[in-house]
XYZ file of N, CA and C in Angstrom:
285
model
N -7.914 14.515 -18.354
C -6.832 14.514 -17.382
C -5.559 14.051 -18.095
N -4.492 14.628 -17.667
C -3.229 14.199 -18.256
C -2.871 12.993 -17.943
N -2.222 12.168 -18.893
C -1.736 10.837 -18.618
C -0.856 11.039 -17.221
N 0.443 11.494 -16.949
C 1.349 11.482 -16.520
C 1.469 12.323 -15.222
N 0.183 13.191 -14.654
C 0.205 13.866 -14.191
C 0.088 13.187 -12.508
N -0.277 11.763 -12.328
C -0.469 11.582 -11.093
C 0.061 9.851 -11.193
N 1.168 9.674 -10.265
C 1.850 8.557 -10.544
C 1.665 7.924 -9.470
N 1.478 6.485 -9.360
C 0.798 5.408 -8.198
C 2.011 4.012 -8.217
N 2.110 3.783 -7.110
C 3.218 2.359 -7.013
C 1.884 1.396 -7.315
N 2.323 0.669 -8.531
C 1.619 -1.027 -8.810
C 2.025 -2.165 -7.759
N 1.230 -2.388 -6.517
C 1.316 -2.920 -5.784
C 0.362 -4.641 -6.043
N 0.634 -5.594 -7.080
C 0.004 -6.432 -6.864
C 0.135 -7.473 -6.113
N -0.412 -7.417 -4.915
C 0.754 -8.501 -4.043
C -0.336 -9.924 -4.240
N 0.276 -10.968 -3.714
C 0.024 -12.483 -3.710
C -1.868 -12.431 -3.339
N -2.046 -11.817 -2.298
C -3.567 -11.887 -1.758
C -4.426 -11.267 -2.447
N -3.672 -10.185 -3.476
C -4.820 -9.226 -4.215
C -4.782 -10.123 -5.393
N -3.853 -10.702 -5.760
C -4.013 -11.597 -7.345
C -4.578 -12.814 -7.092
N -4.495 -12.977 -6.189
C -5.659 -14.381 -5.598
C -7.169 -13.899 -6.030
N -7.739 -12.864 -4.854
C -8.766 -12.284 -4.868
C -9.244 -12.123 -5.932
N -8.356 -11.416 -6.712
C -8.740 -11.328 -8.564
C -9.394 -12.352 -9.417
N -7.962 -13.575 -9.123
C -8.574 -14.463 -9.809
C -9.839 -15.479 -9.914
N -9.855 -14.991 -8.123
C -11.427 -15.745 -7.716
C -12.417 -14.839 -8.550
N -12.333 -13.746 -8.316
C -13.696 -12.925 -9.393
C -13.541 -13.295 -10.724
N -12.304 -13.333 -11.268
C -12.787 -13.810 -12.616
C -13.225 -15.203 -13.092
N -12.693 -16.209 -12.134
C -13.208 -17.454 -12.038
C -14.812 -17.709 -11.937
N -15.496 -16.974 -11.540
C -16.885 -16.554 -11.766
C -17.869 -16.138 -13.227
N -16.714 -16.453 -13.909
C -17.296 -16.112 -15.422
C -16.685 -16.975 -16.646
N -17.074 -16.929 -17.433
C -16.631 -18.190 -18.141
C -15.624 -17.264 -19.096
N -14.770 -18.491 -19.562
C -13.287 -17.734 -19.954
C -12.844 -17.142 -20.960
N -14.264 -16.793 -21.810
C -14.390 -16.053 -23.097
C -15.479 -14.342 -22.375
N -15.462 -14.939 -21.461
C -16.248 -13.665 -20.907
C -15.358 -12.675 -19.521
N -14.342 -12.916 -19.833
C -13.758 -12.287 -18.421
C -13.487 -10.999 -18.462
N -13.958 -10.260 -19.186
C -14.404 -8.573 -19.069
C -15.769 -8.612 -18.242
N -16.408 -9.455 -17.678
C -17.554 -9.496 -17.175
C -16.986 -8.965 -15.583
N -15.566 -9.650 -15.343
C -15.523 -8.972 -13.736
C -14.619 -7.844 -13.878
N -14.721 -7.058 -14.574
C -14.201 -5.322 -14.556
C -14.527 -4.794 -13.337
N -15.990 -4.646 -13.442
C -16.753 -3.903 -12.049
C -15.872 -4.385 -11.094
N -15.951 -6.273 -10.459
C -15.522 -5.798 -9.468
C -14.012 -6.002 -9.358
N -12.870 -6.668 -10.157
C -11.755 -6.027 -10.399
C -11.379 -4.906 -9.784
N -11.864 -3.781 -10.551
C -11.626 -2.532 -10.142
C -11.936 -2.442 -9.166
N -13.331 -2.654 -8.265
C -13.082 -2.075 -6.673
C -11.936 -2.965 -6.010
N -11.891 -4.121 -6.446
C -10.608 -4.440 -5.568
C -9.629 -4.238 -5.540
N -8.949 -3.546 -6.856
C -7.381 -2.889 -6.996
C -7.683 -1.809 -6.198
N -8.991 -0.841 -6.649
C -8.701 0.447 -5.786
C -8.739 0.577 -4.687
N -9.581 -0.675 -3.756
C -9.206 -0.609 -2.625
C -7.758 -0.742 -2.099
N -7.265 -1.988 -2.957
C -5.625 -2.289 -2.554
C -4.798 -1.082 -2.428
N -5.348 -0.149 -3.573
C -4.197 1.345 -3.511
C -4.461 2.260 -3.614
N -4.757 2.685 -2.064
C -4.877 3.966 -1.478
C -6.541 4.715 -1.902
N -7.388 3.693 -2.201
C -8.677 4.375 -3.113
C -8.991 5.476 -4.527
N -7.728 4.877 -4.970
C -7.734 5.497 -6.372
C -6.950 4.630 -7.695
N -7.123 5.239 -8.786
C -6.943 3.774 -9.963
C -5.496 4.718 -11.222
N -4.765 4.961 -10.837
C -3.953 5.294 -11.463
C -4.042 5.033 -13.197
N -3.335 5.149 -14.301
C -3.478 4.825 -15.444
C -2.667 3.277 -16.113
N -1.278 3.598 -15.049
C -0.757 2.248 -14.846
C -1.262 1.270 -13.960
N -2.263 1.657 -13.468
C -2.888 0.464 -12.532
C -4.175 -0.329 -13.571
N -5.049 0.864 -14.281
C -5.673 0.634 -15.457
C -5.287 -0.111 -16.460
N -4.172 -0.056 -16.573
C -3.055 -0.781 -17.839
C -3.157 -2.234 -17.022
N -2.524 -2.517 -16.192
C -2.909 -3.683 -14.997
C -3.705 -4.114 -15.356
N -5.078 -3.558 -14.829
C -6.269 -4.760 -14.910
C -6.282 -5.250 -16.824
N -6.460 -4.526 -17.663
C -6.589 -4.431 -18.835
C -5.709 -5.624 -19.117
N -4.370 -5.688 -19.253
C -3.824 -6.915 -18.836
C -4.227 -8.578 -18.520
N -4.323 -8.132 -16.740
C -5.284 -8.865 -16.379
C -6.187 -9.593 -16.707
N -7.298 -8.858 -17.404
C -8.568 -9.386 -17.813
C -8.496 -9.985 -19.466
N -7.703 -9.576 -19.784
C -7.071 -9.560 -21.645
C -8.176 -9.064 -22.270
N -8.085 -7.440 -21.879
C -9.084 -6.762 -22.651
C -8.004 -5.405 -22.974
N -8.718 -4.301 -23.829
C -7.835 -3.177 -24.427
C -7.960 -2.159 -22.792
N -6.799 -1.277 -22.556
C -6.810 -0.769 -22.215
C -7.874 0.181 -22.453
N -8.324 0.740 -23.256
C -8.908 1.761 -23.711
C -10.509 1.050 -23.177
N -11.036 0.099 -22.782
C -12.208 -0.881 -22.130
C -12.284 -0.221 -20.841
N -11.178 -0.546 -19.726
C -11.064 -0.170 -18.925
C -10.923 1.473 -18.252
N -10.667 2.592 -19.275
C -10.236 3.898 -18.863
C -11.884 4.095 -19.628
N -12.657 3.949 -20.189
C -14.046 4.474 -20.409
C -14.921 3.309 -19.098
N -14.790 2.710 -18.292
C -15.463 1.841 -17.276
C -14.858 3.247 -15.988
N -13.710 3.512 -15.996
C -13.463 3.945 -14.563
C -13.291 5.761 -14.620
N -13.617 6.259 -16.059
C -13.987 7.503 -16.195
C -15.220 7.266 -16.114
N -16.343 6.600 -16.540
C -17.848 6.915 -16.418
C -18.439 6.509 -14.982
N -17.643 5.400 -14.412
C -18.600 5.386 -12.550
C -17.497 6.508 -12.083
N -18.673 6.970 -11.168
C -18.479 7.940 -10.033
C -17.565 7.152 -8.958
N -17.969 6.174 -8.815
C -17.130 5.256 -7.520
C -15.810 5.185 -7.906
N -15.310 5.261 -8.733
C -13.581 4.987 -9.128
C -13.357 6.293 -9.585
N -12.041 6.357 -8.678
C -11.310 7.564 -8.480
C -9.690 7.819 -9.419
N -9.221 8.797 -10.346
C -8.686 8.928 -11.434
C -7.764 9.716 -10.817
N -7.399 9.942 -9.476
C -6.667 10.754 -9.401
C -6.545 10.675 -7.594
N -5.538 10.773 -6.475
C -6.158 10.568 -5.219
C -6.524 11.138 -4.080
N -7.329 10.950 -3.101
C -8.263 11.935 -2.862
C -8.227 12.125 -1.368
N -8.634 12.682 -0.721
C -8.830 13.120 0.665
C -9.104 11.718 1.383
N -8.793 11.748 2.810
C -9.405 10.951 3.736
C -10.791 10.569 3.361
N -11.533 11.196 3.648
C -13.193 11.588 3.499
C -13.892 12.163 2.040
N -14.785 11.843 1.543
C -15.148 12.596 0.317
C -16.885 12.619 0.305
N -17.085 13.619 0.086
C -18.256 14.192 -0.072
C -18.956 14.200 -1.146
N -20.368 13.584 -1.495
C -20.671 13.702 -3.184
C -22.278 13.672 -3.063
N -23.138 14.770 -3.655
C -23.986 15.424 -3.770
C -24.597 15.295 -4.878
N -25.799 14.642 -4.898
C -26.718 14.309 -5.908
C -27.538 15.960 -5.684
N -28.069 16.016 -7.264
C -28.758 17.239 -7.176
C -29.909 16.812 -7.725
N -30.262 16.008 -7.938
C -31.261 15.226 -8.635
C -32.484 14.788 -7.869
């Protein structure tokens, strides 16, 4: 996917950087790539259910890990969304 192709307002407001910091407070402070997982569902919930590349840059930040950590975590789950999406979404295991 193109970098530039889908642009998102960085909305970190006071209650979502709280929230944050409680998840990472859950891990000890050489380990705080440990709350990526849930990091990420909580930004993407904050905006609009999808994770922009500058929002990616964000957590990466955040967590003081490489960007490049975070864009192979939210390209490989299915649950985080790279681009944004319908009301409703439909997803079909064939397995």
């Amino acid at each position: 996917m193109e970098r530039t192709q889908y642009k998102q307002e960085i909305n970190m407001t006071e209650a979502l950087m709280n929230r944050i910091n409680e998840l990472i407070s859950h891990y000890p402070e050489d380990k705080r790539k440990s709350a990526l997982l849930p990091v990420l569902h909580e930004v993407q919930d904050a905006h609009d259910n999808w994770l922009s590349f500058e929002l990616q840059d964000k957590v990466a930040e955040i967590l003081h890990i490489k960007p490049v950590e975070v864009y192979e975590v939210v390209s490989f789950y299915t649950m985080f969304n790279q681009k944004p999406i319908a009301k409703y979404m439909f997803e079909f295991c064939r397995t």
